[in-house]
Amino acid sequence: MKFYVSILTLFLLQNFLSAQYSIKGKIVNQENQPVEFLDVSIIQNDSIIDFITTNTDGTFLIKTPKGEVELLIEEMGKVVEQRKIAVYNDLDVGNIAITSQQLGLKEVLVQGKAKTYERLVDRLVFNVENSIAAIGGDALDALKNTPSVKIKDDQISIVGKSTVNVLVNDRIVQMSGNDLTNYLKSIPSANIKKIEVITNPPAKYEAEGNSGLINIVLKEAKQNAWSTTLRSSYTQGIYGILNNGINFSYSKDKFSALVDLSHYTGNNIYTNDMNYDYPTEHWNQKVRNKNMYRGLSALTTLSYKINDKNTVGIQFNGGHDFSAKREKTKTISNQNEQIIKDFSTNSRTKGDGDNYNFNLNFTHKFDTIGKKFSVDLDYMSNTGANGNDFISDMYFKKERKTILANNLNDKDIQNISGKIDFYFPYKKGTWEFGSKVSSTESDYKLNSVFTDINTNENLMTQNDHFNYTENVESLYLSYQRKLSDKWSTKIGLRGEFMQSKANSITTNTITEKEYFKLFPTFYIQYQPTEDHSFNFNFGRRIQRPAFWELNPNKWYSNPISYTEGNPFIQPAFVYNFELSYGFKDYLQAKVYYQNIQDGFGQIAFHQEQELDGELTQTQIFKRLNYYKMSNYGISLSSTLKPYKWWESNLEFNFGFNKSINEIDVLDKEYTGNGANFSVYNNLNLNTKKTFTAQVNYTFVPKGKNREFDYSSSSSLDIGFKYLAMDKKLTLSLMAYDIFKTDLSTLSTNVQNIPQSFRQYYDSQSIRFSVSYKFGNSKINVSKRQTSNAEEANRSGGK
């Protein structure tokens, strides 16, 4: 018996060993120059057996079983060479010549650095590390220089559409408004590799964000190297902002680390000139905020490659910030050209906040052809305390009254989530599926006391406590396949189950919600030739209200104006349709349609209230579901190179919108249109490309969006960058909004009361930045060169 077992074992071993043949070769172009970064596969019985990428010298060595196999060579998913080979021993196929007609990308694009702006099938990519405008700034500055992205009044949106959600390294940021902008200010632009604007995200991403997602991708440590970068920048607007930081990265063998520390301090301003035309009087209110802030932020990324198949990593991103705001508000009411009311408010707001984000991740590779799964566990903490004290000197009815107010607001938001993602590529298509579970709890406490200084009388006391919990469980599945040489498609479906509980503890009012929704996505591409492509996509998305928008507590900015949230707000649902055409890199044209159901936003209500025995107008800013909306638009973008030293990216957007309102303080229906034109120019001013310039211009003509009319605005930015000391020292100078034209007037009519707002965000400024980098780019590594090189090539390099 043992003899037969031994014979069987030897037979199986012989067959196993006989399968370990290899095929080697070299891929060259028609000038006999090596072609790197092409994908080489071995296929047998419609299954991918092995997969590698050609080295920098064009060579490859790939494992293969015995028998008839297919050697497949691809570039960016396009088959450029296909051969059937009979394998009975190791083979050397020699040089495989690929013509320029077969290659879709010219060699310079493969070997050169990434373009500053790239437009892919489903997204726009802004390579931040190539932009002068983003040097020395933070993530918010980088977003302001991202095509199609608009930032106004703490709202991040895509031009012609509504608000979006922000992700960092594919992980959604559970913040909005001031919390989000403060968090983005804590991320130095030096740590950002690229920003992806995804207008219609596939099923893999959360369905949150009614106009898509903005994904901020952070840098990683360069393979087998260490480096340290010291940086400093100073921005001068009306006031100054200083930002200093240090970055250290290290990678050797199985371990890599990136640590970054940043400290910032400075001041900026915000002004608003508001007008209200009441039936019997005209109000003019001028607001001037001086914002003082300082903070310390940190980023730490650690990764350890356990073996060729398993990698584990952790990431921390966050910090502490302190802010102090001094606000002066002057309100004058005229009746028949006579001043009947004069309110002056001086306030001081102090805030301490902490934002912490922790991530633990694990990736397992099933094989060398791309099959893998990853697990992410995340924890986010956003806490803070704000104190707002103001004194209002109020003159009306020929009497003067002085009111002192003390407001205290504590905030505590905690989120924990976990997700698992699977990626399975096959010859006949690629499957992606996974799941995510997220739980969030937010807690707000508010205490307000209003006192008459003259009489020491307590006019009003407010104590509110609001708690909100939200749980979301989701599953997704998508399939991508190349149907032929000209047709390819991708379909996906995401299901999300949400449960929430809003508890106004002070009034013992509980509001509970629960729903399950499906979010399909569909993409199809037709590419008749290498130069032309047509794409169509569809997706359904959801816009949930921010946590603070659900908080019913009243936040007073002065005795006659306050803001309150609404725990009864329902999520908005959005349907996106896009059809696009591309001609090489020169032209991208897109038409889109967007339908929004149960849209919500802020409405300024006006009502008379009694103040010290007299009636006066009060502005109440509430959040409500109040509209349905349709957006139609066209977007044109082009990349031109008039000269070798000049690259110009142009973008034009035009849209038409129609909204139906469901509240009686507004007209039943509004129609309007809007447009935007931008040009981003990158100039090489010397042959060594060590002296470069950037000139950006944006123009927004007057338009209308829902019930809001806005005037025109524009911005001209000019910058220079110089590399010295073997490109280790970087000096840059950037001037923003040179002519101070990036401001517009927003006007509307609520309750038959015309009103207008003219806001300015200190956009005119100049920034000087300096950074110095030193290190070793060639650390000696262990002899695992083949697997390391393959993985590095497949990930696009570091």
Short mmCIF file of C-alpha atoms in Angstrom, two decimals, residues 281-570:
data_model
loop_
_atom_site.label_atom_id
_atom_site.label_comp_id
_atom_site.label_asym_id
_atom_site.label_seq_id
_atom_site.Cartn_x
_atom_site.Cartn_y
_atom_site.Cartn_z
CA GLU A 281 -39.41 100.23 7.28
CA HIS A 282 -36.04 99.37 5.70
CA TRP A 283 -33.39 97.51 7.67
CA ASN A 284 -29.67 97.61 6.94
CA GLN A 285 -27.47 95.26 8.94
CA LYS A 286 -23.69 95.23 8.65
CA VAL A 287 -21.70 92.34 10.12
CA ARG A 288 -17.93 92.21 10.52
CA ASN A 289 -16.22 89.14 11.96
CA LYS A 290 -12.57 88.95 12.87
CA ASN A 291 -11.72 85.27 13.28
CA MET A 292 -8.65 84.35 15.29
CA TYR A 293 -7.55 80.74 15.36
CA ARG A 294 -4.62 78.52 16.14
CA GLY A 295 -4.17 74.81 16.25
CA LEU A 296 -1.97 71.75 16.08
CA SER A 297 -2.68 68.84 13.76
CA ALA A 298 -1.02 65.49 13.21
CA LEU A 299 -1.08 62.71 10.63
CA THR A 300 0.43 59.29 11.27
CA THR A 301 0.28 56.36 8.85
CA LEU A 302 1.95 53.02 9.64
CA SER A 303 1.92 49.97 7.40
CA TYR A 304 3.46 46.51 7.85
CA LYS A 305 3.60 43.84 5.16
CA ILE A 306 3.26 40.57 7.07
CA ASN A 307 4.02 38.55 3.95
CA ASP A 308 3.37 38.72 0.21
CA LYS A 309 -0.38 38.31 0.76
CA ASN A 310 -1.16 40.16 4.00
CA THR A 311 -0.68 43.79 4.99
CA VAL A 312 -1.86 45.60 8.11
CA GLY A 313 -1.91 49.34 8.76
CA ILE A 314 -3.10 52.05 11.12
CA GLN A 315 -3.76 55.74 10.54
CA PHE A 316 -4.42 58.71 12.80
CA ASN A 317 -5.46 62.13 11.58
CA GLY A 318 -6.66 65.00 13.72
CA GLY A 319 -5.73 67.69 16.15
CA HIS A 320 -6.79 70.47 18.50
CA ASP A 321 -7.90 73.95 17.51
CA PHE A 322 -8.75 77.10 19.40
CA SER A 323 -10.76 79.91 17.87
CA ALA A 324 -11.91 83.30 18.98
CA LYS A 325 -14.30 85.46 16.98
CA ARG A 326 -15.02 89.11 17.51
CA GLU A 327 -18.18 90.22 15.74
CA LYS A 328 -19.63 93.67 15.35
CA THR A 329 -23.20 94.01 14.07
CA LYS A 330 -24.80 97.36 13.30
CA THR A 331 -28.53 97.43 12.44
CA ILE A 332 -30.29 100.62 11.41
CA SER A 333 -34.00 100.86 10.58
CA ASN A 334 -35.32 103.75 8.50
CA GLN A 335 -38.92 104.87 8.16
CA ASN A 336 -39.67 107.80 5.86
CA GLU A 337 -35.92 108.54 5.85
CA GLN A 338 -35.91 108.79 9.65
CA ILE A 339 -33.91 106.45 11.90
CA ILE A 340 -36.39 104.71 14.21
CA LYS A 341 -34.18 101.83 15.41
CA ASP A 342 -30.47 101.57 16.00
CA PHE A 343 -29.13 98.25 17.30
CA SER A 344 -25.41 97.67 17.91
CA THR A 345 -24.08 94.30 19.05
CA ASN A 346 -20.53 93.42 20.03
CA SER A 347 -19.87 89.75 20.62
CA ARG A 348 -16.95 87.49 21.41
CA THR A 349 -17.05 83.77 20.74
CA LYS A 350 -14.43 81.38 22.05
CA GLY A 351 -14.16 77.77 21.01
CA ASP A 352 -12.00 74.78 21.82
CA GLY A 353 -12.34 71.74 19.62
CA ASP A 354 -10.78 68.34 19.06
CA ASN A 355 -11.07 66.23 15.91
CA TYR A 356 -9.65 62.71 16.00
CA ASN A 357 -9.87 60.02 13.33
CA PHE A 358 -8.42 56.54 13.86
CA ASN A 359 -8.27 53.76 11.27
CA LEU A 360 -7.14 50.14 11.47
CA ASN A 361 -6.94 48.32 8.13
CA PHE A 362 -6.02 44.88 6.84
CA THR A 363 -5.61 43.70 3.23
CA HIS A 364 -5.34 40.11 2.04
CA LYS A 365 -4.36 39.15 -1.52
CA PHE A 366 -5.66 35.81 -2.67
CA ASP A 367 -3.29 35.60 -5.64
CA THR A 368 -0.99 37.63 -7.87
CA ILE A 369 -3.66 38.69 -10.36
CA GLY A 370 -5.54 41.12 -8.14
CA LYS A 371 -8.09 39.13 -6.12
CA LYS A 372 -8.18 40.61 -2.64
CA PHE A 373 -10.28 41.77 0.28
CA SER A 374 -9.76 44.56 2.79
CA VAL A 375 -11.14 45.33 6.23
CA ASP A 376 -11.36 48.83 7.77
CA LEU A 377 -12.29 49.77 11.32
CA ASP A 378 -12.74 53.50 11.98
CA TYR A 379 -13.38 55.70 14.98
CA MET A 380 -14.10 59.44 14.82
CA SER A 381 -14.43 61.89 17.70
CA ASN A 382 -15.45 65.54 17.27
CA THR A 383 -15.85 67.45 20.53
CA GLY A 384 -15.88 71.12 21.40
CA ALA A 385 -17.15 73.87 23.65
CA ASN A 386 -18.24 77.31 22.41
CA GLY A 387 -18.96 80.33 24.53
CA ASN A 388 -20.66 83.35 22.99
CA ASP A 389 -21.09 86.56 24.99
CA PHE A 390 -22.55 89.68 23.46
CA ILE A 391 -23.73 93.12 24.51
CA SER A 392 -26.49 94.75 22.47
CA ASP A 393 -27.09 98.46 22.73
CA MET A 394 -30.66 98.86 21.41
CA TYR A 395 -32.34 102.17 20.62
CA PHE A 396 -35.99 102.19 19.53
CA LYS A 397 -39.13 104.17 20.37
CA LYS A 398 -36.73 106.93 21.46
CA GLU A 399 -35.49 104.77 24.33
CA ARG A 400 -32.21 102.95 24.84
CA LYS A 401 -31.73 99.51 26.31
CA THR A 402 -28.59 97.43 26.86
CA ILE A 403 -28.81 93.65 26.94
CA LEU A 404 -26.08 91.22 28.01
CA ALA A 405 -26.23 87.64 26.76
CA ASN A 406 -24.22 84.59 27.77
CA ASN A 407 -24.40 81.51 25.51
CA LEU A 408 -22.63 78.23 26.21
CA ASN A 409 -22.76 75.33 23.76
CA ASP A 410 -21.12 71.92 24.26
CA LYS A 411 -20.86 69.42 21.41
CA ASP A 412 -19.84 65.75 21.45
CA ILE A 413 -20.01 63.62 18.27
CA GLN A 414 -18.75 60.03 18.23
CA ASN A 415 -18.76 57.67 15.25
CA ILE A 416 -17.60 54.08 14.91
CA SER A 417 -17.76 52.13 11.67
CA GLY A 418 -16.44 49.01 10.02
CA LYS A 419 -16.42 47.84 6.42
CA ILE A 420 -15.19 44.94 4.32
CA ASP A 421 -14.56 45.10 0.57
CA PHE A 422 -13.91 42.28 -1.90
CA TYR A 423 -12.32 42.70 -5.34
CA PHE A 424 -12.33 39.78 -7.80
CA PRO A 425 -11.04 40.36 -11.36
CA TYR A 426 -11.68 37.67 -13.99
CA LYS A 427 -11.16 37.58 -17.72
CA LYS A 428 -14.90 37.93 -18.30
CA GLY A 429 -15.36 40.74 -15.81
CA THR A 430 -14.62 42.14 -12.37
CA TRP A 431 -16.81 41.66 -9.30
CA GLU A 432 -16.78 44.02 -6.33
CA PHE A 433 -18.92 43.56 -3.23
CA GLY A 434 -18.85 44.45 0.43
CA SER A 435 -20.61 45.74 3.51
CA LYS A 436 -20.41 48.62 5.97
CA VAL A 437 -21.87 49.27 9.42
CA SER A 438 -21.79 52.76 10.96
CA SER A 439 -23.05 54.12 14.29
CA THR A 440 -23.06 57.80 15.27
CA GLU A 441 -24.12 59.59 18.44
CA SER A 442 -24.18 63.38 18.74
CA ASP A 443 -24.92 65.31 21.91
CA TYR A 444 -25.53 69.08 22.19
CA LYS A 445 -26.03 71.13 25.37
CA LEU A 446 -26.99 74.80 25.26
CA ASN A 447 -27.39 77.36 28.01
CA SER A 448 -28.38 81.00 27.37
CA VAL A 449 -29.09 83.87 29.76
CA PHE A 450 -30.28 87.36 28.69
CA THR A 451 -29.96 90.17 31.24
CA ASP A 452 -30.94 93.86 31.22
CA ILE A 453 -27.73 95.58 32.32
CA ASN A 454 -29.51 98.69 33.59
CA THR A 455 -32.00 96.88 35.83
CA ASN A 456 -30.12 93.56 36.25
CA GLU A 457 -33.41 91.90 35.28
CA ASN A 458 -33.31 88.38 33.84
CA LEU A 459 -35.10 88.75 30.51
CA MET A 460 -34.83 85.13 29.31
CA THR A 461 -33.17 81.84 30.22
CA GLN A 462 -32.73 78.91 27.82
CA ASN A 463 -31.50 75.44 28.78
CA ASP A 464 -31.63 72.82 26.04
CA HIS A 465 -30.20 69.34 25.69
CA PHE A 466 -30.41 67.44 22.38
CA ASN A 467 -29.20 63.91 21.66
CA TYR A 468 -29.21 62.20 18.26
CA THR A 469 -28.21 58.64 17.36
CA GLU A 470 -28.01 57.19 13.85
CA ASN A 471 -27.14 53.69 12.64
CA VAL A 472 -26.63 52.76 8.98
CA GLU A 473 -26.04 49.25 7.62
CA SER A 474 -25.23 48.81 3.93
CA LEU A 475 -24.42 46.15 1.32
CA TYR A 476 -23.20 46.66 -2.25
CA LEU A 477 -22.46 44.60 -5.35
CA SER A 478 -21.04 45.73 -8.71
CA TYR A 479 -19.90 44.04 -11.91
CA GLN A 480 -17.68 45.50 -14.61
CA ARG A 481 -17.07 43.89 -18.00
CA LYS A 482 -15.54 44.71 -21.36
CA LEU A 483 -18.20 43.55 -23.81
CA SER A 484 -16.04 43.97 -26.91
CA ASP A 485 -13.18 46.08 -28.20
CA LYS A 486 -15.54 49.06 -28.34
CA TRP A 487 -18.10 48.48 -25.58
CA SER A 488 -17.69 48.19 -21.80
CA THR A 489 -20.13 48.49 -18.91
CA LYS A 490 -20.43 48.55 -15.14
CA ILE A 491 -23.55 48.02 -13.04
CA GLY A 492 -24.02 48.20 -9.29
CA LEU A 493 -26.56 48.17 -6.51
CA ARG A 494 -26.23 49.45 -2.96
CA GLY A 495 -28.77 48.93 -0.18
CA GLU A 496 -28.79 51.04 3.00
CA PHE A 497 -30.87 50.51 6.13
CA MET A 498 -31.03 53.53 8.49
CA GLN A 499 -32.40 53.87 12.04
CA SER A 500 -32.30 57.15 13.96
CA LYS A 501 -33.56 58.63 17.22
CA ALA A 502 -33.70 62.37 17.94
CA ASN A 503 -34.31 63.20 21.61
CA SER A 504 -35.00 66.77 22.77
CA ILE A 505 -34.32 65.88 26.39
CA THR A 506 -35.43 69.21 27.83
CA THR A 507 -38.91 68.95 26.31
CA ASN A 508 -38.99 65.13 26.38
CA THR A 509 -39.73 65.03 22.63
CA ILE A 510 -38.53 61.92 20.78
CA THR A 511 -38.51 61.55 16.99
CA GLU A 512 -37.64 58.16 15.49
CA LYS A 513 -37.05 57.25 11.83
CA GLU A 514 -36.35 54.01 10.01
CA TYR A 515 -36.08 53.21 6.33
CA PHE A 516 -34.41 50.91 3.80
CA LYS A 517 -33.47 52.31 0.38
CA LEU A 518 -31.82 50.96 -2.77
CA PHE A 519 -29.30 52.95 -4.82
CA PRO A 520 -28.61 51.58 -8.32
CA THR A 521 -25.74 52.73 -10.57
CA PHE A 522 -25.14 52.06 -14.24
CA TYR A 523 -22.27 52.97 -16.58
CA ILE A 524 -21.68 52.16 -20.24
CA GLN A 525 -18.84 53.25 -22.53
CA TYR A 526 -18.58 53.12 -26.31
CA GLN A 527 -15.16 53.77 -27.85
CA PRO A 528 -15.36 53.52 -31.67
CA THR A 529 -11.71 54.60 -32.08
CA GLU A 530 -8.77 55.44 -29.85
CA ASP A 531 -9.53 59.15 -30.19
CA HIS A 532 -13.26 59.14 -29.43
CA SER A 533 -15.32 57.83 -26.52
CA PHE A 534 -18.94 58.10 -25.40
CA ASN A 535 -20.10 57.46 -21.83
CA PHE A 536 -23.48 57.30 -20.14
CA ASN A 537 -24.10 56.84 -16.42
CA PHE A 538 -27.00 56.88 -14.01
CA GLY A 539 -27.18 56.82 -10.23
CA ARG A 540 -29.52 57.42 -7.32
CA ARG A 541 -28.18 59.13 -4.20
CA ILE A 542 -29.29 60.46 -0.82
CA GLN A 543 -28.58 63.68 1.09
CA ARG A 544 -29.07 63.30 4.84
CA PRO A 545 -29.17 66.43 7.02
CA ALA A 546 -26.07 67.23 9.04
CA PHE A 547 -26.27 66.45 12.75
CA TRP A 548 -26.33 70.13 13.72
CA GLU A 549 -29.20 70.77 11.27
CA LEU A 550 -31.38 68.42 13.33
CA ASN A 551 -30.66 70.26 16.60
CA PRO A 552 -33.75 72.34 17.57
CA ASN A 553 -31.84 74.44 20.12
CA LYS A 554 -31.92 78.19 19.39
CA TRP A 555 -28.56 79.89 18.87
CA TYR A 556 -28.83 83.69 19.23
CA SER A 557 -26.38 85.96 17.43
CA ASN A 558 -28.19 89.02 18.84
CA PRO A 559 -31.53 89.58 20.63
CA ILE A 560 -33.46 89.83 17.34
CA SER A 561 -31.87 87.02 15.32
CA TYR A 562 -31.41 83.33 16.00
CA THR A 563 -30.88 80.02 14.20
CA GLU A 564 -32.56 76.71 14.97
CA GLY A 565 -32.46 73.22 13.49
CA ASN A 566 -35.28 70.80 12.85
CA PRO A 567 -35.32 67.14 14.04
CA PHE A 568 -38.12 66.38 11.57
CA ILE A 569 -36.04 67.03 8.42
CA GLN A 570 -36.29 64.13 5.99
#
